[in-house]
mmCIF file with all atom_site columns, C-alpha atoms in Angstrom:
data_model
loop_
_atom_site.group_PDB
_atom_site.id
_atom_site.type_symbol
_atom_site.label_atom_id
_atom_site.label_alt_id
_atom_site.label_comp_id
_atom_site.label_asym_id
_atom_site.label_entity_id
_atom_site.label_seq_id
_atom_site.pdbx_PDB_ins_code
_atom_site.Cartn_x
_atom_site.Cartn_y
_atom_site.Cartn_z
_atom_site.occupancy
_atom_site.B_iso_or_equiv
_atom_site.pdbx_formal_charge
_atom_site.auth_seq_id
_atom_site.auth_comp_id
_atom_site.auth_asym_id
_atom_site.auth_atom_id
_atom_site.pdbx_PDB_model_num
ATOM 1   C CA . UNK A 1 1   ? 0.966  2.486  17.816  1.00 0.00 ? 1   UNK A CA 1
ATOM 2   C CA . UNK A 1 2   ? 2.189  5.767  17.586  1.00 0.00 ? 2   UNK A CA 1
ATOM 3   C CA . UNK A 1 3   ? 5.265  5.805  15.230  1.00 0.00 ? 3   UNK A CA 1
ATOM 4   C CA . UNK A 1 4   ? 6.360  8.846  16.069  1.00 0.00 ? 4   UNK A CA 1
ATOM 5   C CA . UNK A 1 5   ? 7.735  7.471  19.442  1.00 0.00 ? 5   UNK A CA 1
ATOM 6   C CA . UNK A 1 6   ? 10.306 6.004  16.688  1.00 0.00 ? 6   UNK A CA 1
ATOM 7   C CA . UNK A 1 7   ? 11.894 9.164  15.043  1.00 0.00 ? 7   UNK A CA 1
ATOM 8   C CA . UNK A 1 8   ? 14.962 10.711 17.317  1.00 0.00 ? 8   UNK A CA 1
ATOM 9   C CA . UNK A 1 9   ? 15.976 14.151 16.603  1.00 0.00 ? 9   UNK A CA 1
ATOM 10  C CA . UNK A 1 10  ? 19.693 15.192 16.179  1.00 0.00 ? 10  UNK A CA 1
ATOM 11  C CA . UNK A 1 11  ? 20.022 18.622 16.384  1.00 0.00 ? 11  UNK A CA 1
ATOM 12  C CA . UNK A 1 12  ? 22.875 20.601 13.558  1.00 0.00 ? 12  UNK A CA 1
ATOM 13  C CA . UNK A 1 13  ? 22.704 17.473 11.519  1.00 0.00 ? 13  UNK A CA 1
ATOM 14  C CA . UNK A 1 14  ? 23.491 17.516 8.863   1.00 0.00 ? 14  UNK A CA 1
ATOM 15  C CA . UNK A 1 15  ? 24.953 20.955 9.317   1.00 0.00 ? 15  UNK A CA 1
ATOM 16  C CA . UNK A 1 16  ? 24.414 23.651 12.069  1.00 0.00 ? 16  UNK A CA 1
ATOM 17  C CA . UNK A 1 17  ? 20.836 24.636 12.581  1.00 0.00 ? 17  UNK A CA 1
ATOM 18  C CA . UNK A 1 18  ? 18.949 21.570 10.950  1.00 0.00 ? 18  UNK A CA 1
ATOM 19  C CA . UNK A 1 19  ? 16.935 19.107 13.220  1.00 0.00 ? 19  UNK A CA 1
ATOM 20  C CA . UNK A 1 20  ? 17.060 16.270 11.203  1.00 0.00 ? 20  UNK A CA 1
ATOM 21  C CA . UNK A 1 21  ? 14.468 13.388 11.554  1.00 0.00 ? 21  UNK A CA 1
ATOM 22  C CA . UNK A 1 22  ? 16.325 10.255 11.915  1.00 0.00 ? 22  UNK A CA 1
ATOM 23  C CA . UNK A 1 23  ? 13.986 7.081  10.995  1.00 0.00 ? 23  UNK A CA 1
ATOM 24  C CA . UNK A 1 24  ? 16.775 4.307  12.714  1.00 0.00 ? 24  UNK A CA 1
ATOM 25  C CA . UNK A 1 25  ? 15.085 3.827  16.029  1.00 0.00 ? 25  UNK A CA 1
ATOM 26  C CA . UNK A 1 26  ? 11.748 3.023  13.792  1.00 0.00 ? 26  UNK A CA 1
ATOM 27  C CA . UNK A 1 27  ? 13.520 0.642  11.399  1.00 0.00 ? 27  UNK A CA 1
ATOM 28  C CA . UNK A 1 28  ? 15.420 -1.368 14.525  1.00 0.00 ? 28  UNK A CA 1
ATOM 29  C CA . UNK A 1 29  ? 11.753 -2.183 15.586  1.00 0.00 ? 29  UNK A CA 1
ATOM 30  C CA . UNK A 1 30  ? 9.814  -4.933 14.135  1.00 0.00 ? 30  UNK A CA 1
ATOM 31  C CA . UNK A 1 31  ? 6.748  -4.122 15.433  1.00 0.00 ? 31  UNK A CA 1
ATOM 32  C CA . UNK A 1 32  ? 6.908  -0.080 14.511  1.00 0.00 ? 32  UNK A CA 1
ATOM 33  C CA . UNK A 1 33  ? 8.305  -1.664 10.585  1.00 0.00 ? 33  UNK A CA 1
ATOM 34  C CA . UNK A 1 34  ? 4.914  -3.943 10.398  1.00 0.00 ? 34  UNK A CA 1
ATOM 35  C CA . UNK A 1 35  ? 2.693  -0.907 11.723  1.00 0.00 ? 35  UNK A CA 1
ATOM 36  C CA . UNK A 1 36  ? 4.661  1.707  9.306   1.00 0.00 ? 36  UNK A CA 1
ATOM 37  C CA . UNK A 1 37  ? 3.539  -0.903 6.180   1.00 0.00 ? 37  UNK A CA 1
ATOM 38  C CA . UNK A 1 38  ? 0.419  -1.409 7.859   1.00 0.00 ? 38  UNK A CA 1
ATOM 39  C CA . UNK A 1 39  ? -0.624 2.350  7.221   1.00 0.00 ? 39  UNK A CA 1
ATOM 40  C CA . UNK A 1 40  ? 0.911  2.481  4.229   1.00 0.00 ? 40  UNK A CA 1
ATOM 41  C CA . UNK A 1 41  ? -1.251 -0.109 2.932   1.00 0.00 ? 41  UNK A CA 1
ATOM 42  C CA . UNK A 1 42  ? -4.341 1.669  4.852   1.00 0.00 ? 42  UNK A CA 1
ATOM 43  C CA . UNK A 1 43  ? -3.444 4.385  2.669   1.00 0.00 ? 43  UNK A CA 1
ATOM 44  C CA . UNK A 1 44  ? -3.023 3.225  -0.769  1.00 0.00 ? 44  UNK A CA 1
ATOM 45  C CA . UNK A 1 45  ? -6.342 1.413  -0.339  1.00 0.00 ? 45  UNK A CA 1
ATOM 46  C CA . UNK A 1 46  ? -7.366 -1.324 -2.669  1.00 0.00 ? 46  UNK A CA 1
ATOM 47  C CA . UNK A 1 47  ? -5.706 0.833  -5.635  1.00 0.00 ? 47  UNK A CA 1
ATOM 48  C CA . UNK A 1 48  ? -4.747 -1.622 -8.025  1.00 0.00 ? 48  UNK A CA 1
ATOM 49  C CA . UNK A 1 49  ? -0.695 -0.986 -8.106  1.00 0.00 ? 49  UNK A CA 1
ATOM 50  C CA . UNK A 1 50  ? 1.651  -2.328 -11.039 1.00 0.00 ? 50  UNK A CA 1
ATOM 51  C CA . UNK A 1 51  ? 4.765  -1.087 -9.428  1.00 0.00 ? 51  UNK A CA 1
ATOM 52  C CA . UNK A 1 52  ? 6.693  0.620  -6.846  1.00 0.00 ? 52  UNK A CA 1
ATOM 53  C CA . UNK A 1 53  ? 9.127  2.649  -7.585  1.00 0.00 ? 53  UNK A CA 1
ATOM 54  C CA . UNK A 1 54  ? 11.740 4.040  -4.399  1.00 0.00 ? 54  UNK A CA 1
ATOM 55  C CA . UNK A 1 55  ? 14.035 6.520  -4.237  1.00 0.00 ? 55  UNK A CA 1
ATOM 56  C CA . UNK A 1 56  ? 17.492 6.213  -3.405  1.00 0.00 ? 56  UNK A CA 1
ATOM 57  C CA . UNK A 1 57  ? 18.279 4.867  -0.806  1.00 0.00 ? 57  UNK A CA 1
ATOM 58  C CA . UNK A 1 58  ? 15.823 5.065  2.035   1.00 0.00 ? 58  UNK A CA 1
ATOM 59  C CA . UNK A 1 59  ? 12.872 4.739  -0.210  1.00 0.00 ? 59  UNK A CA 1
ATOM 60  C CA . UNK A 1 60  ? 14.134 1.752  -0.823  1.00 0.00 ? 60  UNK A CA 1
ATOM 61  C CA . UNK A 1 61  ? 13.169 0.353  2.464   1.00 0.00 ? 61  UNK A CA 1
ATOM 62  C CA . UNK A 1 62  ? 9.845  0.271  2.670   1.00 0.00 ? 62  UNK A CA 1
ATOM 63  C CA . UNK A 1 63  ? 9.616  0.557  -0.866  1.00 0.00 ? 63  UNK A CA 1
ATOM 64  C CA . UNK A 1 64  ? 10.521 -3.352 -1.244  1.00 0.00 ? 64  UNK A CA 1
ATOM 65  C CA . UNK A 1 65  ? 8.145  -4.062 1.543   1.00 0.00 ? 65  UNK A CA 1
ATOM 66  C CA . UNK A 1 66  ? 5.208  -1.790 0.016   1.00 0.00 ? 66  UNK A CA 1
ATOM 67  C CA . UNK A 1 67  ? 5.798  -4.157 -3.366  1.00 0.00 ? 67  UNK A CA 1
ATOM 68  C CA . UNK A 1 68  ? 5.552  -7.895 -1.544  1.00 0.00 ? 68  UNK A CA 1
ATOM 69  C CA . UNK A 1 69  ? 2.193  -6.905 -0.221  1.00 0.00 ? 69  UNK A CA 1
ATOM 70  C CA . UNK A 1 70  ? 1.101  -4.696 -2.766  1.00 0.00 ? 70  UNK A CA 1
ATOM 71  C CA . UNK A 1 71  ? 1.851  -7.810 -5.298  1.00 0.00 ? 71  UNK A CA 1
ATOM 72  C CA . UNK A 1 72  ? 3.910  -5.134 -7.352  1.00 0.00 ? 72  UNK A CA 1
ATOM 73  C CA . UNK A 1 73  ? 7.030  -4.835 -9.145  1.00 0.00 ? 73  UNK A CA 1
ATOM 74  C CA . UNK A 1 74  ? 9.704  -2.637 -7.453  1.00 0.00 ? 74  UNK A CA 1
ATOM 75  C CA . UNK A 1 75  ? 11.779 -0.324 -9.457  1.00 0.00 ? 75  UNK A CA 1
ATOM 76  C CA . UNK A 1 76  ? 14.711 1.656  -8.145  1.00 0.00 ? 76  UNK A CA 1
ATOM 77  C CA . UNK A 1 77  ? 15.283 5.260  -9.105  1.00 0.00 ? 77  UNK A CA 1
ATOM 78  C CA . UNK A 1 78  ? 19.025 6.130  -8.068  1.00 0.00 ? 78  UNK A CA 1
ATOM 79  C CA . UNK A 1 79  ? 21.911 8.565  -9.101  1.00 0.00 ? 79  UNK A CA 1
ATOM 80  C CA . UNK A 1 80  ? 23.832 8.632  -11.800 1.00 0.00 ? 80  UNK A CA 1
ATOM 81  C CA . UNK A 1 81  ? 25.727 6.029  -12.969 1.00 0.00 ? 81  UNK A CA 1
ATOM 82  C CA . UNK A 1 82  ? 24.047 3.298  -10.540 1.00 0.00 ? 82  UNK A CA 1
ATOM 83  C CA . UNK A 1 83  ? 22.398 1.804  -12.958 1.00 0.00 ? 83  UNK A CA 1
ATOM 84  C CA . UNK A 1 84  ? 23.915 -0.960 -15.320 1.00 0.00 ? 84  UNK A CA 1
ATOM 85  C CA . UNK A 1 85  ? 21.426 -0.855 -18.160 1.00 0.00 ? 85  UNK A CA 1
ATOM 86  C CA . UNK A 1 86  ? 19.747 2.183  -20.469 1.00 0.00 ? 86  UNK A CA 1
ATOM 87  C CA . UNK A 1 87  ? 18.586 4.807  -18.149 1.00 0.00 ? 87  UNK A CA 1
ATOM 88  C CA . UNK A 1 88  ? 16.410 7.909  -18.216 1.00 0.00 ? 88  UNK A CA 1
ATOM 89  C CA . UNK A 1 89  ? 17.705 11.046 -16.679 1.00 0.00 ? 89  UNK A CA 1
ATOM 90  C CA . UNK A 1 90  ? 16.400 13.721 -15.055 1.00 0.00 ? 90  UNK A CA 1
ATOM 91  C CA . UNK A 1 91  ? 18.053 17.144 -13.561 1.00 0.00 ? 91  UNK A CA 1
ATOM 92  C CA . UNK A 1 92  ? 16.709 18.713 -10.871 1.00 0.00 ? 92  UNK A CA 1
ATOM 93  C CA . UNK A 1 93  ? 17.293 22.038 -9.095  1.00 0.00 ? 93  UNK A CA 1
ATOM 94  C CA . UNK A 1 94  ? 19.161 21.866 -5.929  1.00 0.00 ? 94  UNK A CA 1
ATOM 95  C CA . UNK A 1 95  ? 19.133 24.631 -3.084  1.00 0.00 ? 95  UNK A CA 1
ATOM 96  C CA . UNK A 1 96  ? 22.767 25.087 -3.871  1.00 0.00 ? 96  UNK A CA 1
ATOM 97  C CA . UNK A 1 97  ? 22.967 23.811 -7.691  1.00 0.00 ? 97  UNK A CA 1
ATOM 98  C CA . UNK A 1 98  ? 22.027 20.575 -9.500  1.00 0.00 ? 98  UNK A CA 1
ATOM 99  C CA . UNK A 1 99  ? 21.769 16.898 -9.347  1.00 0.00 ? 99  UNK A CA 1
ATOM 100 C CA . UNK A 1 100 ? 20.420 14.114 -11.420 1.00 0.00 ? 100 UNK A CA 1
ATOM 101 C CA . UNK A 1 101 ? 17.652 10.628 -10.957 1.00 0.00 ? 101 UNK A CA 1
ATOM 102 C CA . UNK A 1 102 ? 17.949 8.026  -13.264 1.00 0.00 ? 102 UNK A CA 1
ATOM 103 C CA . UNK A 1 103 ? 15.513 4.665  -13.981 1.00 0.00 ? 103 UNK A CA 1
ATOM 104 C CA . UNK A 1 104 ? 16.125 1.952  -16.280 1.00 0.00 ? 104 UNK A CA 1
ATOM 105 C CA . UNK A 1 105 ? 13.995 2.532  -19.932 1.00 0.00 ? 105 UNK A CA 1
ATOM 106 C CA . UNK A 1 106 ? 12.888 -0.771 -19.246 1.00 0.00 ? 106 UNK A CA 1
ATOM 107 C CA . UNK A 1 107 ? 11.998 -0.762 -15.943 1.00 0.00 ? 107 UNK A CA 1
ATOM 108 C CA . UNK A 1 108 ? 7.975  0.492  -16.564 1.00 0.00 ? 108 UNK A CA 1
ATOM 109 C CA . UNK A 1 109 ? 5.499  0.213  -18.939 1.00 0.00 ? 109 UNK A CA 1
ATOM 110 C CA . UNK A 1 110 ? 2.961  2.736  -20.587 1.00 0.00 ? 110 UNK A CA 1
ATOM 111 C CA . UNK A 1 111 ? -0.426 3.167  -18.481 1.00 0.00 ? 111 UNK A CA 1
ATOM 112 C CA . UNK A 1 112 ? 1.108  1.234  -15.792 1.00 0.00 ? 112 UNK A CA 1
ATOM 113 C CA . UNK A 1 113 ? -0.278 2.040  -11.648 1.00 0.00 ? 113 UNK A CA 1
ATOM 114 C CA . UNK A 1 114 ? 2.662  3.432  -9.959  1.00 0.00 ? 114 UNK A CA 1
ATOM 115 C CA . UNK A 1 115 ? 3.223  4.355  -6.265  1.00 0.00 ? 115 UNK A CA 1
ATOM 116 C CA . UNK A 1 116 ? 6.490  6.317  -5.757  1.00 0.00 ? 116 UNK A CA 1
ATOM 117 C CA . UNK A 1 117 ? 8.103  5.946  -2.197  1.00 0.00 ? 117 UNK A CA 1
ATOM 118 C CA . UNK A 1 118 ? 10.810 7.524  -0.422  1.00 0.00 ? 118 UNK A CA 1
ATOM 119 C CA . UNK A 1 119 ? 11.051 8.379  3.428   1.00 0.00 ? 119 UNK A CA 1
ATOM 120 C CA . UNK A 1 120 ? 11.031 11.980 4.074   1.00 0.00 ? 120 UNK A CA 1
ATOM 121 C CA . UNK A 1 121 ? 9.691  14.107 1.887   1.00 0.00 ? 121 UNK A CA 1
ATOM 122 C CA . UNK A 1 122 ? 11.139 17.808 2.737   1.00 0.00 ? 122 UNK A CA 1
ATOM 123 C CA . UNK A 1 123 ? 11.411 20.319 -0.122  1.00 0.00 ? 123 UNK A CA 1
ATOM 124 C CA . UNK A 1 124 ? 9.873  18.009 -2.785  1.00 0.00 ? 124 UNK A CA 1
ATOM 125 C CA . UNK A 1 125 ? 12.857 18.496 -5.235  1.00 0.00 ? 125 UNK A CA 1
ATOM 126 C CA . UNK A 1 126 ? 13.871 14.869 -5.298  1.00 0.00 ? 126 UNK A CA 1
ATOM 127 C CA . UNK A 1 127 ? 10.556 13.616 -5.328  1.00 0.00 ? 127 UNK A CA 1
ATOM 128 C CA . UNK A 1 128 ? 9.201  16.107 -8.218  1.00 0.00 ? 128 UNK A CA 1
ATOM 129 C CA . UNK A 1 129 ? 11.932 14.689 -10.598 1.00 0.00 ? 129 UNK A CA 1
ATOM 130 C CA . UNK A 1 130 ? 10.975 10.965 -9.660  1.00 0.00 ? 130 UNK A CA 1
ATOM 131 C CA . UNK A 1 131 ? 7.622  11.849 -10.891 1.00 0.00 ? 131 UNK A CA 1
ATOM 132 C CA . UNK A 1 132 ? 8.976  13.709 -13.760 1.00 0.00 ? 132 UNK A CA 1
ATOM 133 C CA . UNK A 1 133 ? 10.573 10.759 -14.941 1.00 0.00 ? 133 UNK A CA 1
ATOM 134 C CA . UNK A 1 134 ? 7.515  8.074  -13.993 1.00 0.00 ? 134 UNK A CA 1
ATOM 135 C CA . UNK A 1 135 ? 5.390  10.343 -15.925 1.00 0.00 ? 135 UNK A CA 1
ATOM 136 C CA . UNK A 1 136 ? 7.663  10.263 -19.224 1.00 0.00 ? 136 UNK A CA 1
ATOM 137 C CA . UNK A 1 137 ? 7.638  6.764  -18.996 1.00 0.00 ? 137 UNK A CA 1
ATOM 138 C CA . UNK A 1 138 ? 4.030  6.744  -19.458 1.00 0.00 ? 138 UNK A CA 1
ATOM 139 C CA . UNK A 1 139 ? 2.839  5.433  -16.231 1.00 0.00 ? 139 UNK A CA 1
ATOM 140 C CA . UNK A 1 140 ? 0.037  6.994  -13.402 1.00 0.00 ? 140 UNK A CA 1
ATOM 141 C CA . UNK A 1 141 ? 1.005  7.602  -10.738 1.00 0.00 ? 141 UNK A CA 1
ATOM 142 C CA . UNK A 1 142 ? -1.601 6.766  -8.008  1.00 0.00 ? 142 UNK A CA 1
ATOM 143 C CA . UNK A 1 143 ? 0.314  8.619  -5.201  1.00 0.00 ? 143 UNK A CA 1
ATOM 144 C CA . UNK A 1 144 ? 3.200  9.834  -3.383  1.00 0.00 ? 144 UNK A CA 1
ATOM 145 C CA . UNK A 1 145 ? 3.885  8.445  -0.266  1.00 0.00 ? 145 UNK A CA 1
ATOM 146 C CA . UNK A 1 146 ? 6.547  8.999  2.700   1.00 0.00 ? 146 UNK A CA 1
ATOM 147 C CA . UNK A 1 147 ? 7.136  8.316  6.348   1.00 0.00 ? 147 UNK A CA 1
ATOM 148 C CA . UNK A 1 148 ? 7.828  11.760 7.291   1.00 0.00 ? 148 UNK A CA 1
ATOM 149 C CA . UNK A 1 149 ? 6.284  14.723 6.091   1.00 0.00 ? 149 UNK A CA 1
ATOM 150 C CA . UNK A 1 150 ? 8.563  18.170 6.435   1.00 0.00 ? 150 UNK A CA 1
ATOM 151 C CA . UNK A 1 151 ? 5.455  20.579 6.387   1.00 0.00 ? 151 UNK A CA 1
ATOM 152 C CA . UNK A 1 152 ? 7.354  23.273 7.032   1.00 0.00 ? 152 UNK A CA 1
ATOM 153 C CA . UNK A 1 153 ? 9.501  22.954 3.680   1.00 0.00 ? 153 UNK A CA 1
ATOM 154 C CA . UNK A 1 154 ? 6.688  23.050 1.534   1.00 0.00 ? 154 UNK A CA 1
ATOM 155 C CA . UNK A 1 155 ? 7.487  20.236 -0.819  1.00 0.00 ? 155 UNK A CA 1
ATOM 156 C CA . UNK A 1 156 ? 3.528  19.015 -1.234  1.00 0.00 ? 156 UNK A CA 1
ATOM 157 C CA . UNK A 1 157 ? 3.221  22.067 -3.477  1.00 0.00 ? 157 UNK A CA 1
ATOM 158 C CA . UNK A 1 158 ? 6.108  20.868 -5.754  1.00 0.00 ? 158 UNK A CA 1
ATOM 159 C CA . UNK A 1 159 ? 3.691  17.654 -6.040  1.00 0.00 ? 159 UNK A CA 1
ATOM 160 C CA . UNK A 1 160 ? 0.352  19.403 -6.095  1.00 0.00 ? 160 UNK A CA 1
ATOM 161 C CA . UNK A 1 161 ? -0.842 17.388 -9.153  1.00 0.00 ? 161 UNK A CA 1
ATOM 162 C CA . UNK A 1 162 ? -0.300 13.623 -7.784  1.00 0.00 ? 162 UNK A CA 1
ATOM 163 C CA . UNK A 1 163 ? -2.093 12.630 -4.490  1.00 0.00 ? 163 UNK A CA 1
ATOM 164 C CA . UNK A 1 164 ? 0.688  12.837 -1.438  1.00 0.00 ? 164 UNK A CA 1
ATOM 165 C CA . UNK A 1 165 ? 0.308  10.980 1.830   1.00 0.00 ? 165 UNK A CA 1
ATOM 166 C CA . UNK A 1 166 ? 2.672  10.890 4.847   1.00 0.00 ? 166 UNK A CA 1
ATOM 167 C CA . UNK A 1 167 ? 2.347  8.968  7.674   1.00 0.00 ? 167 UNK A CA 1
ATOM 168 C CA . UNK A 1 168 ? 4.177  11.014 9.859   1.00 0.00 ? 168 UNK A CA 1
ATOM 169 C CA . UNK A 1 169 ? 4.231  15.234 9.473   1.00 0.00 ? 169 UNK A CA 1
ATOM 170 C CA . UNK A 1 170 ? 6.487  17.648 11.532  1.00 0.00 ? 170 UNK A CA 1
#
């Protein structure tokens, strides 16, 4: 199946000169969700996995789904103040300023597997201080992974010392 049949372009979203990838057609499908987890398992491989950790809020997505089959705990990493119990924080650079990830202290243990999820990956700002924080915890991660891929953004270098793997690159 070719997923990319799935991913409608809106031109100046979300502001004027941005063709933004939107992932809705592909998560109204059934069939294109079970293929998407499909090679998302084909990539991971028979890596043992503790956990999965998404990012908010679209990582979340298949980030649930990766966990069921991977036989893994899930573990959000949101914004500030989403969380109810002890969190670790991490700041991160913004194009235009600063913003912050936070995960429960609880929520993995030392030397545990972790794959970290989110959809797109585009700049790799987001997805740098998701591993930032993973890595304090103590954890591995075994790899990145994303539906879509922004090559053009450059974000895989941000990540260069984890494995990355997208199904779907523009």
């Amino acid at each position: 199946m070719d997923l990319n049949k799935y991913i409608r372009e809106i031109p100046n979203f979300p502001k004027e000169g941005i063709k933004y990838k939107d992932i809705t057609p592909l998560l109204r499908s059934p069939e294109a969700i079970k293929e998407s987890v499909a090679q998302f398992l084909e990539l991971i491989g028979d890596e043992k996995i503790d956990k999965v950790v998404g990012i908010e809020s679209r990582g979340f997505l298949f980030g649930m789904l990766l966990a069921e089959k991977l036989n893994a705990g899930f573990v959000p990493i949101r914004k500030p103040g989403k969380l109810p119990a002890e969190t670790y924080s991490e700041v991160y650079e913004l194009e235009y300023g600063k913003d912050t990830l936070e995960i429960h202290c609880d929520a993995i243990q030392k030397g545990e597997r972790i794959i970290l999820h989110d959809d797109v990956l585009a700049t790799g700002g987001t997805a740098r201080a998701a591993c930032d924080l993973v890595k304090k915890m103590g954890a591995e991660i075994v790899q990145c992974n994303f539906l879509v891929e922004l090559t053009f953004l450059n974000g895989r270098k941000k990540l260069n010392s984890y494995p990355v793997k997208s199904l779907l690159k523009y």
